[in-house]
Amino acid sequence: MAEEHRVTLHGMWASSFCKRVEVALKIKGIPYKHVEEDLMNKSPLLLQYNPVYKKVPVLVHHGRPLSESLVILEYIEETWRNGPMLLPEDPFKRAQVRFWVNFFQQVKFSQVQLFENNIFYATITDGEEQEKNIKELHEKLRLLEDGMNDYYVSNGKTPNERGNLGVLDILVWSTFAPHIVYEEVIGTKIVDPEKYPLIFSWIAALDKVPVLKELGYPHEKLLALLLSVRNTMLKTS
Ligand SMILES: N[C@@H](CCC(=O)N[C@@H](CS)C(=O)NCC(=O)O)C(=O)O
């Protein structure tokens, strides 16, 4: 493949945002080159490709860079239309899915309230700050559990009865697949099967899908990273 036609992903192994893009590329069967970025020492190319946010993921296609995971997912969906589609065909269902995709990018009162932010801050703080993040996580998980129940019940299915993996599978799995690691660091259940049976069983089912198994987060490595960031943050706070 000529260099300019190649797909390159600048990512970082522990990032759920990068995982979203990797999963989408794999589902669509798009070959790509992975460039692992050191976020403490970003490459000049990353800074050149994403001068606004200076973050991963960045997808480079035909030599042209794109940033922001959800923007990239949309681009992948629109560009590779002959692979499995990530969004439902029916416009109403598609709009419903988009609503929940936006929920993962939720902004409230000018504050970004991503699941990832709450998870990360809950793992690197203690006391009141940690409690606040855990509380917010549970509030959002409740909304997601109820919303997904409504969505799937109204479509006469459960998430595990769907055909292809879709964009909601990608977001739920990328965000929550390592919940056991977060729970080990925080010392409390986050994706509690009693409280969130649909999300819990959904993640468990996704964990068995071959493409996701292949992309799974390395448990010990992630645990070590989170514990090390936590120790550093607690020492400096
Ligand atoms: N909204 C962005 C978030 C990306 C993001 O936060 N990436 C993190 C890694 S998980 C990053 O590159 N951090 C480096 C930094 O903030 O300097 C997306 O959806 O792509």
PDB file of C-alpha atoms and ligand atoms in Angstrom:
ATOM      1  CA  MET A   1       0.000   0.000   0.000  1.00  0.00           C
ATOM      2  CA  ALA A   2       1.374   3.410  -0.929  1.00  0.00           C
ATOM      3  CA  GLU A   3       2.385   5.409   2.156  1.00  0.00           C
ATOM      4  CA  GLU A   4      -0.164   8.181   1.481  1.00  0.00           C
ATOM      5  CA  HIS A   5      -3.054   5.664   1.425  1.00  0.00           C
ATOM      6  CA  ARG A   6      -2.053   4.050   4.669  1.00  0.00           C
ATOM      7  CA  VAL A   7      -4.067   4.507   7.835  1.00  0.00           C
ATOM      8  CA  THR A   8      -1.986   5.384  10.866  1.00  0.00           C
ATOM      9  CA  LEU A   9      -3.266   5.698  14.400  1.00  0.00           C
ATOM     10  CA  HIS A  10      -1.302   7.716  16.938  1.00  0.00           C
ATOM     11  CA  GLY A  11      -2.481   6.283  20.214  1.00  0.00           C
ATOM     12  CA  MET A  12      -1.610   5.193  23.728  1.00  0.00           C
ATOM     13  CA  TRP A  13      -2.271   1.682  25.007  1.00  0.00           C
ATOM     14  CA  ALA A  14      -4.237   2.641  28.146  1.00  0.00           C
ATOM     15  CA  SER A  15      -6.452   5.284  26.507  1.00  0.00           C
ATOM     16  CA  SER A  16     -10.121   4.372  26.131  1.00  0.00           C
ATOM     17  CA  PHE A  17     -10.444   7.114  23.485  1.00  0.00           C
ATOM     18  CA  CYS A  18      -7.795   5.396  21.365  1.00  0.00           C
ATOM     19  CA  LYS A  19      -9.384   2.026  22.046  1.00  0.00           C
ATOM     20  CA  ARG A  20     -12.624   3.338  20.506  1.00  0.00           C
ATOM     21  CA  VAL A  21     -10.816   4.012  17.244  1.00  0.00           C
ATOM     22  CA  GLU A  22      -8.855   0.751  17.256  1.00  0.00           C
ATOM     23  CA  VAL A  23     -12.047  -1.257  17.785  1.00  0.00           C
ATOM     24  CA  ALA A  24     -13.805   0.570  14.928  1.00  0.00           C
ATOM     25  CA  LEU A  25     -10.861  -0.039  12.570  1.00  0.00           C
ATOM     26  CA  LYS A  26     -10.804  -3.735  13.486  1.00  0.00           C
ATOM     27  CA  ILE A  27     -14.575  -4.158  13.097  1.00  0.00           C
ATOM     28  CA  LYS A  28     -14.407  -2.600   9.643  1.00  0.00           C
ATOM     29  CA  GLY A  29     -11.361  -4.684   8.760  1.00  0.00           C
ATOM     30  CA  ILE A  30      -9.204  -1.641   7.959  1.00  0.00           C
ATOM     31  CA  PRO A  31      -5.459  -2.344   8.145  1.00  0.00           C
ATOM     32  CA  TYR A  32      -3.582   0.333  10.081  1.00  0.00           C
ATOM     33  CA  LYS A  33      -0.249   1.141  11.555  1.00  0.00           C
ATOM     34  CA  HIS A  34      -0.167   1.942  15.274  1.00  0.00           C
ATOM     35  CA  VAL A  35       2.215   4.611  16.549  1.00  0.00           C
ATOM     36  CA  GLU A  36       2.475   4.449  20.339  1.00  0.00           C
ATOM     37  CA  GLU A  37       2.803   7.945  21.827  1.00  0.00           C
ATOM     38  CA  ASP A  38       4.559   8.767  25.089  1.00  0.00           C
ATOM     39  CA  LEU A  39       2.168  11.336  26.555  1.00  0.00           C
ATOM     40  CA  MET A  40       4.900  12.697  28.837  1.00  0.00           C
ATOM     41  CA  ASN A  41       7.044  13.354  25.786  1.00  0.00           C
ATOM     42  CA  LYS A  42       4.755  13.821  22.797  1.00  0.00           C
ATOM     43  CA  SER A  43       6.194  13.320  19.338  1.00  0.00           C
ATOM     44  CA  PRO A  44       6.619  16.375  17.077  1.00  0.00           C
ATOM     45  CA  LEU A  45       4.267  14.651  14.628  1.00  0.00           C
ATOM     46  CA  LEU A  46       1.473  14.406  17.231  1.00  0.00           C
ATOM     47  CA  LEU A  47       1.886  18.105  18.077  1.00  0.00           C
ATOM     48  CA  GLN A  48       1.836  18.951  14.394  1.00  0.00           C
ATOM     49  CA  TYR A  49      -1.225  16.773  13.715  1.00  0.00           C
ATOM     50  CA  ASN A  50      -3.249  17.921  16.734  1.00  0.00           C
ATOM     51  CA  PRO A  51      -2.033  21.437  17.569  1.00  0.00           C
ATOM     52  CA  VAL A  52      -5.353  22.343  19.209  1.00  0.00           C
ATOM     53  CA  TYR A  53      -5.654  19.659  21.892  1.00  0.00           C
ATOM     54  CA  LYS A  54      -2.268  17.885  21.572  1.00  0.00           C
ATOM     55  CA  LYS A  55      -4.012  14.623  22.470  1.00  0.00           C
ATOM     56  CA  VAL A  56      -4.356  11.108  21.167  1.00  0.00           C
ATOM     57  CA  PRO A  57      -6.039   9.566  19.250  1.00  0.00           C
ATOM     58  CA  VAL A  58      -5.045  11.043  15.904  1.00  0.00           C
ATOM     59  CA  LEU A  59      -5.946   9.124  12.769  1.00  0.00           C
ATOM     60  CA  VAL A  60      -3.941   9.872   9.639  1.00  0.00           C
ATOM     61  CA  HIS A  61      -5.523   8.842   6.327  1.00  0.00           C
ATOM     62  CA  HIS A  62      -4.100   9.769   2.925  1.00  0.00           C
ATOM     63  CA  GLY A  63      -1.576  11.797   4.929  1.00  0.00           C
ATOM     64  CA  ARG A  64      -4.363  13.929   6.467  1.00  0.00           C
ATOM     65  CA  PRO A  65      -4.798  13.954  10.241  1.00  0.00           C
ATOM     66  CA  LEU A  66      -8.047  13.867  12.206  1.00  0.00           C
ATOM     67  CA  SER A  67      -8.439  14.265  15.965  1.00  0.00           C
ATOM     68  CA  GLU A  68     -11.148  13.559  18.564  1.00  0.00           C
ATOM     69  CA  SER A  69     -12.304   9.975  18.899  1.00  0.00           C
ATOM     70  CA  LEU A  70     -15.973  10.551  18.066  1.00  0.00           C
ATOM     71  CA  VAL A  71     -15.116  12.642  15.009  1.00  0.00           C
ATOM     72  CA  ILE A  72     -12.782   9.861  13.896  1.00  0.00           C
ATOM     73  CA  LEU A  73     -15.480   7.205  14.431  1.00  0.00           C
ATOM     74  CA  GLU A  74     -17.849   9.200  12.245  1.00  0.00           C
ATOM     75  CA  TYR A  75     -15.181   9.522   9.557  1.00  0.00           C
ATOM     76  CA  ILE A  76     -14.501   5.783   9.633  1.00  0.00           C
ATOM     77  CA  GLU A  77     -18.221   5.037   9.371  1.00  0.00           C
ATOM     78  CA  GLU A  78     -18.674   7.392   6.411  1.00  0.00           C
ATOM     79  CA  THR A  79     -15.494   6.414   4.573  1.00  0.00           C
ATOM     80  CA  TRP A  80     -15.562   2.614   4.794  1.00  0.00           C
ATOM     81  CA  ARG A  81     -19.192   1.962   3.952  1.00  0.00           C
ATOM     82  CA  ASN A  82     -18.747  -1.570   2.695  1.00  0.00           C
ATOM     83  CA  GLY A  83     -17.590  -2.955   6.039  1.00  0.00           C
ATOM     84  CA  PRO A  84     -20.093  -3.622   8.859  1.00  0.00           C
ATOM     85  CA  MET A  85     -21.933  -0.419   9.754  1.00  0.00           C
ATOM     86  CA  LEU A  86     -21.532   0.993  13.261  1.00  0.00           C
ATOM     87  CA  LEU A  87     -24.829   2.896  13.283  1.00  0.00           C
ATOM     88  CA  PRO A  88     -28.328   1.493  12.659  1.00  0.00           C
ATOM     89  CA  GLU A  89     -29.821   2.073   9.214  1.00  0.00           C
ATOM     90  CA  ASP A  90     -33.149   3.325  10.518  1.00  0.00           C
ATOM     91  CA  PRO A  91     -32.929   7.130  11.015  1.00  0.00           C
ATOM     92  CA  PHE A  92     -34.861   7.110  14.288  1.00  0.00           C
ATOM     93  CA  LYS A  93     -32.708   4.353  15.809  1.00  0.00           C
ATOM     94  CA  ARG A  94     -29.623   6.122  14.480  1.00  0.00           C
ATOM     95  CA  ALA A  95     -30.695   9.320  16.241  1.00  0.00           C
ATOM     96  CA  GLN A  96     -31.317   7.379  19.465  1.00  0.00           C
ATOM     97  CA  VAL A  97     -27.829   5.889  19.278  1.00  0.00           C
ATOM     98  CA  ARG A  98     -26.350   9.335  18.599  1.00  0.00           C
ATOM     99  CA  PHE A  99     -28.107  10.651  21.695  1.00  0.00           C
ATOM    100  CA  TRP A 100     -26.338   8.049  23.838  1.00  0.00           C
ATOM    101  CA  VAL A 101     -23.041   8.587  22.034  1.00  0.00           C
ATOM    102  CA  ASN A 102     -23.315  12.249  23.037  1.00  0.00           C
ATOM    103  CA  PHE A 103     -24.007  11.149  26.593  1.00  0.00           C
ATOM    104  CA  PHE A 104     -20.472   9.723  26.641  1.00  0.00           C
ATOM    105  CA  GLN A 105     -19.233  13.202  25.733  1.00  0.00           C
ATOM    106  CA  GLN A 106     -21.556  14.894  28.196  1.00  0.00           C
ATOM    107  CA  VAL A 107     -20.957  18.524  29.050  1.00  0.00           C
ATOM    108  CA  LYS A 108     -23.006  20.029  31.877  1.00  0.00           C
ATOM    109  CA  PHE A 109     -22.781  23.621  33.079  1.00  0.00           C
ATOM    110  CA  SER A 110     -19.624  24.109  30.962  1.00  0.00           C
ATOM    111  CA  GLN A 111     -17.905  21.278  32.799  1.00  0.00           C
ATOM    112  CA  VAL A 112     -16.855  18.235  30.869  1.00  0.00           C
ATOM    113  CA  GLN A 113     -18.220  15.219  32.662  1.00  0.00           C
ATOM    114  CA  LEU A 114     -16.840  12.264  30.811  1.00  0.00           C
ATOM    115  CA  PHE A 115     -17.053   8.817  32.362  1.00  0.00           C
ATOM    116  CA  GLU A 116     -13.292   8.704  31.830  1.00  0.00           C
ATOM    117  CA  ASN A 117     -12.715  11.863  33.877  1.00  0.00           C
ATOM    118  CA  ASN A 118     -14.710  10.528  36.826  1.00  0.00           C
ATOM    119  CA  ILE A 119     -12.992   7.139  36.636  1.00  0.00           C
ATOM    120  CA  PHE A 120      -9.535   8.684  36.391  1.00  0.00           C
ATOM    121  CA  TYR A 121     -10.074  11.195  39.210  1.00  0.00           C
ATOM    122  CA  ALA A 122     -11.657   8.527  41.405  1.00  0.00           C
ATOM    123  CA  THR A 123      -8.511   6.413  40.986  1.00  0.00           C
ATOM    124  CA  ILE A 124      -6.038   9.210  41.773  1.00  0.00           C
ATOM    125  CA  THR A 125      -7.775  10.937  44.692  1.00  0.00           C
ATOM    126  CA  ASP A 126      -8.980  10.111  48.196  1.00  0.00           C
ATOM    127  CA  GLY A 127     -11.633  11.428  50.574  1.00  0.00           C
ATOM    128  CA  GLU A 128     -14.209  13.964  49.427  1.00  0.00           C
ATOM    129  CA  GLU A 129     -12.845  14.359  45.910  1.00  0.00           C
ATOM    130  CA  GLN A 130     -12.886  10.608  45.342  1.00  0.00           C
ATOM    131  CA  GLU A 131     -16.411  10.315  46.779  1.00  0.00           C
ATOM    132  CA  LYS A 132     -17.644  13.114  44.500  1.00  0.00           C
ATOM    133  CA  ASN A 133     -16.311  11.334  41.410  1.00  0.00           C
ATOM    134  CA  ILE A 134     -17.697   7.952  42.475  1.00  0.00           C
ATOM    135  CA  LYS A 135     -21.098   9.555  43.139  1.00  0.00           C
ATOM    136  CA  GLU A 136     -21.110  11.171  39.682  1.00  0.00           C
ATOM    137  CA  LEU A 137     -20.100   7.882  38.093  1.00  0.00           C
ATOM    138  CA  HIS A 138     -23.019   6.097  39.749  1.00  0.00           C
ATOM    139  CA  GLU A 139     -25.449   8.837  38.722  1.00  0.00           C
ATOM    140  CA  LYS A 140     -24.374   8.481  35.109  1.00  0.00           C
ATOM    141  CA  LEU A 141     -24.302   4.692  35.179  1.00  0.00           C
ATOM    142  CA  ARG A 142     -27.894   4.751  36.496  1.00  0.00           C
ATOM    143  CA  LEU A 143     -28.940   6.953  33.567  1.00  0.00           C
ATOM    144  CA  LEU A 144     -27.074   4.743  31.102  1.00  0.00           C
ATOM    145  CA  GLU A 145     -28.522   1.527  32.549  1.00  0.00           C
ATOM    146  CA  ASP A 146     -32.075   2.893  32.399  1.00  0.00           C
ATOM    147  CA  GLY A 147     -31.553   4.494  28.987  1.00  0.00           C
ATOM    148  CA  MET A 148     -30.103   1.331  27.497  1.00  0.00           C
ATOM    149  CA  ASN A 149     -32.931  -0.746  28.981  1.00  0.00           C
ATOM    150  CA  ASP A 150     -35.434   1.583  27.298  1.00  0.00           C
ATOM    151  CA  TYR A 151     -33.513   1.621  24.027  1.00  0.00           C
ATOM    152  CA  TYR A 152     -33.148  -2.126  23.776  1.00  0.00           C
ATOM    153  CA  VAL A 153     -36.613  -2.921  25.123  1.00  0.00           C
ATOM    154  CA  SER A 154     -38.148  -0.504  22.591  1.00  0.00           C
ATOM    155  CA  ASN A 155     -36.230  -2.324  19.864  1.00  0.00           C
ATOM    156  CA  GLY A 156     -37.278  -5.723  21.196  1.00  0.00           C
ATOM    157  CA  LYS A 157     -33.706  -6.869  21.876  1.00  0.00           C
ATOM    158  CA  THR A 158     -30.977  -6.986  24.482  1.00  0.00           C
ATOM    159  CA  PRO A 159     -27.525  -5.570  23.656  1.00  0.00           C
ATOM    160  CA  ASN A 160     -26.233  -9.130  23.361  1.00  0.00           C
ATOM    161  CA  GLU A 161     -28.757 -10.056  20.688  1.00  0.00           C
ATOM    162  CA  ARG A 162     -27.591  -7.411  18.237  1.00  0.00           C
ATOM    163  CA  GLY A 163     -25.832  -8.472  15.068  1.00  0.00           C
ATOM    164  CA  ASN A 164     -22.699  -6.473  14.302  1.00  0.00           C
ATOM    165  CA  LEU A 165     -20.860  -4.555  16.941  1.00  0.00           C
ATOM    166  CA  GLY A 166     -22.093  -0.966  16.856  1.00  0.00           C
ATOM    167  CA  VAL A 167     -20.885   2.345  18.161  1.00  0.00           C
ATOM    168  CA  LEU A 168     -22.530   1.869  21.583  1.00  0.00           C
ATOM    169  CA  ASP A 169     -20.783  -1.481  21.994  1.00  0.00           C
ATOM    170  CA  ILE A 170     -17.519   0.310  21.195  1.00  0.00           C
ATOM    171  CA  LEU A 171     -18.092   3.069  23.757  1.00  0.00           C
ATOM    172  CA  VAL A 172     -19.368   0.816  26.538  1.00  0.00           C
ATOM    173  CA  TRP A 173     -16.574  -1.705  26.083  1.00  0.00           C
ATOM    174  CA  SER A 174     -13.733   0.819  25.662  1.00  0.00           C
ATOM    175  CA  THR A 175     -14.827   2.733  28.753  1.00  0.00           C
ATOM    176  CA  PHE A 176     -15.793  -0.062  31.117  1.00  0.00           C
ATOM    177  CA  ALA A 177     -13.932  -3.219  30.043  1.00  0.00           C
ATOM    178  CA  PRO A 178     -11.210  -2.530  32.651  1.00  0.00           C
ATOM    179  CA  HIS A 179     -13.725  -1.817  35.453  1.00  0.00           C
ATOM    180  CA  ILE A 180     -12.208  -4.576  37.612  1.00  0.00           C
ATOM    181  CA  VAL A 181      -8.869  -2.734  37.532  1.00  0.00           C
ATOM    182  CA  TYR A 182     -10.489   0.590  38.536  1.00  0.00           C
ATOM    183  CA  GLU A 183     -12.410  -1.163  41.273  1.00  0.00           C
ATOM    184  CA  GLU A 184      -9.217  -2.711  42.603  1.00  0.00           C
ATOM    185  CA  VAL A 185      -7.554   0.716  42.787  1.00  0.00           C
ATOM    186  CA  ILE A 186     -10.566   2.563  44.203  1.00  0.00           C
ATOM    187  CA  GLY A 187     -11.586  -0.262  46.551  1.00  0.00           C
ATOM    188  CA  THR A 188     -15.280  -0.164  45.677  1.00  0.00           C
ATOM    189  CA  LYS A 189     -17.576  -1.630  43.022  1.00  0.00           C
ATOM    190  CA  ILE A 190     -18.291   0.649  40.078  1.00  0.00           C
ATOM    191  CA  VAL A 191     -20.061  -1.581  37.556  1.00  0.00           C
ATOM    192  CA  ASP A 192     -22.052  -3.358  40.241  1.00  0.00           C
ATOM    193  CA  PRO A 193     -23.978  -6.319  38.748  1.00  0.00           C
ATOM    194  CA  GLU A 194     -26.798  -5.796  41.266  1.00  0.00           C
ATOM    195  CA  LYS A 195     -27.268  -2.143  40.351  1.00  0.00           C
ATOM    196  CA  TYR A 196     -26.425  -2.260  36.657  1.00  0.00           C
ATOM    197  CA  PRO A 197     -27.247  -5.805  35.466  1.00  0.00           C
ATOM    198  CA  LEU A 198     -27.636  -4.805  31.820  1.00  0.00           C
ATOM    199  CA  ILE A 199     -24.316  -2.960  31.578  1.00  0.00           C
ATOM    200  CA  PHE A 200     -22.497  -5.640  33.588  1.00  0.00           C
ATOM    201  CA  SER A 201     -23.724  -8.518  31.419  1.00  0.00           C
ATOM    202  CA  TRP A 202     -23.216  -6.454  28.273  1.00  0.00           C
ATOM    203  CA  ILE A 203     -19.518  -5.900  29.104  1.00  0.00           C
ATOM    204  CA  ALA A 204     -19.083  -9.572  30.034  1.00  0.00           C
ATOM    205  CA  ALA A 205     -20.564 -10.611  26.671  1.00  0.00           C
ATOM    206  CA  LEU A 206     -18.417  -8.107  24.753  1.00  0.00           C
ATOM    207  CA  ASP A 207     -15.289  -9.394  26.512  1.00  0.00           C
ATOM    208  CA  LYS A 208     -15.868 -12.713  24.738  1.00  0.00           C
ATOM    209  CA  VAL A 209     -16.050 -11.229  21.218  1.00  0.00           C
ATOM    210  CA  PRO A 210     -12.778 -12.260  19.474  1.00  0.00           C
ATOM    211  CA  VAL A 211     -11.937  -8.798  18.097  1.00  0.00           C
ATOM    212  CA  LEU A 212     -12.330  -7.250  21.554  1.00  0.00           C
ATOM    213  CA  LYS A 213     -10.477 -10.049  23.300  1.00  0.00           C
ATOM    214  CA  GLU A 214      -7.567  -9.306  20.989  1.00  0.00           C
ATOM    215  CA  LEU A 215      -7.653  -5.597  21.898  1.00  0.00           C
ATOM    216  CA  GLY A 216      -8.216  -6.159  25.629  1.00  0.00           C
ATOM    217  CA  TYR A 217      -6.515  -3.915  28.189  1.00  0.00           C
ATOM    218  CA  PRO A 218      -3.563  -5.630  29.910  1.00  0.00           C
ATOM    219  CA  HIS A 219      -4.807  -5.953  33.513  1.00  0.00           C
ATOM    220  CA  GLU A 220      -1.476  -5.928  35.398  1.00  0.00           C
ATOM    221  CA  LYS A 221       0.072  -3.182  33.256  1.00  0.00           C
ATOM    222  CA  LEU A 222      -2.974  -0.924  33.664  1.00  0.00           C
ATOM    223  CA  LEU A 223      -3.114  -1.600  37.401  1.00  0.00           C
ATOM    224  CA  ALA A 224       0.572  -0.710  37.747  1.00  0.00           C
ATOM    225  CA  LEU A 225       0.099   2.513  35.728  1.00  0.00           C
ATOM    226  CA  LEU A 226      -2.912   3.655  37.747  1.00  0.00           C
ATOM    227  CA  LEU A 227      -1.257   2.853  41.082  1.00  0.00           C
ATOM    228  CA  SER A 228       1.871   4.721  40.071  1.00  0.00           C
ATOM    229  CA  VAL A 229      -0.094   7.818  38.899  1.00  0.00           C
ATOM    230  CA  ARG A 230      -2.188   7.602  42.070  1.00  0.00           C
ATOM    231  CA  ASN A 231       0.888   7.506  44.334  1.00  0.00           C
ATOM    232  CA  THR A 232       2.459  10.443  42.526  1.00  0.00           C
ATOM    233  CA  MET A 233      -0.745  12.506  42.640  1.00  0.00           C
ATOM    234  CA  LEU A 234      -1.423  11.782  46.313  1.00  0.00           C
ATOM    235  CA  LYS A 235       2.151  12.727  47.233  1.00  0.00           C
ATOM    236  CA  THR A 236       1.987  16.035  45.377  1.00  0.00           C
ATOM    237  CA  SER A 237      -1.535  17.033  46.517  1.00  0.00           C
TER     238      SER A 237
HETATM  239  N1  LIG B   1     -11.969  14.249  23.669  1.00  0.00           N
HETATM  240  C1  LIG B   1     -10.805  13.509  23.279  1.00  0.00           C
HETATM  241  C2  LIG B   1     -10.067  13.041  24.513  1.00  0.00           C
HETATM  242  C3  LIG B   1      -8.703  12.460  24.188  1.00  0.00           C
HETATM  243  C4  LIG B   1      -7.819  12.377  25.424  1.00  0.00           C
HETATM  244  O1  LIG B   1      -8.159  12.878  26.509  1.00  0.00           O
HETATM  245  N2  LIG B   1      -6.632  11.777  25.247  1.00  0.00           N
HETATM  246  C5  LIG B   1      -5.693  11.687  26.331  1.00  0.00           C
HETATM  247  C6  LIG B   1      -5.250  10.233  26.547  1.00  0.00           C
HETATM  248  S1  LIG B   1      -6.527   9.320  27.310  1.00  0.00           S
HETATM  249  C7  LIG B   1      -4.419  12.479  25.984  1.00  0.00           C
HETATM  250  O2  LIG B   1      -3.965  12.473  24.870  1.00  0.00           O
HETATM  251  N3  LIG B   1      -3.862  13.166  26.976  1.00  0.00           N
HETATM  252  C8  LIG B   1      -2.662  13.912  26.824  1.00  0.00           C
HETATM  253  C9  LIG B   1      -2.769  15.284  27.416  1.00  0.00           C
HETATM  254  O3  LIG B   1      -3.849  15.642  27.914  1.00  0.00           O
HETATM  255  O4  LIG B   1      -1.769  16.001  27.384  1.00  0.00           O
HETATM  256  C10 LIG B   1     -11.226  12.342  22.367  1.00  0.00           C
HETATM  257  O5  LIG B   1     -12.382  11.895  22.477  1.00  0.00           O
HETATM  258  O6  LIG B   1     -10.414  11.912  21.534  1.00  0.00           O
END
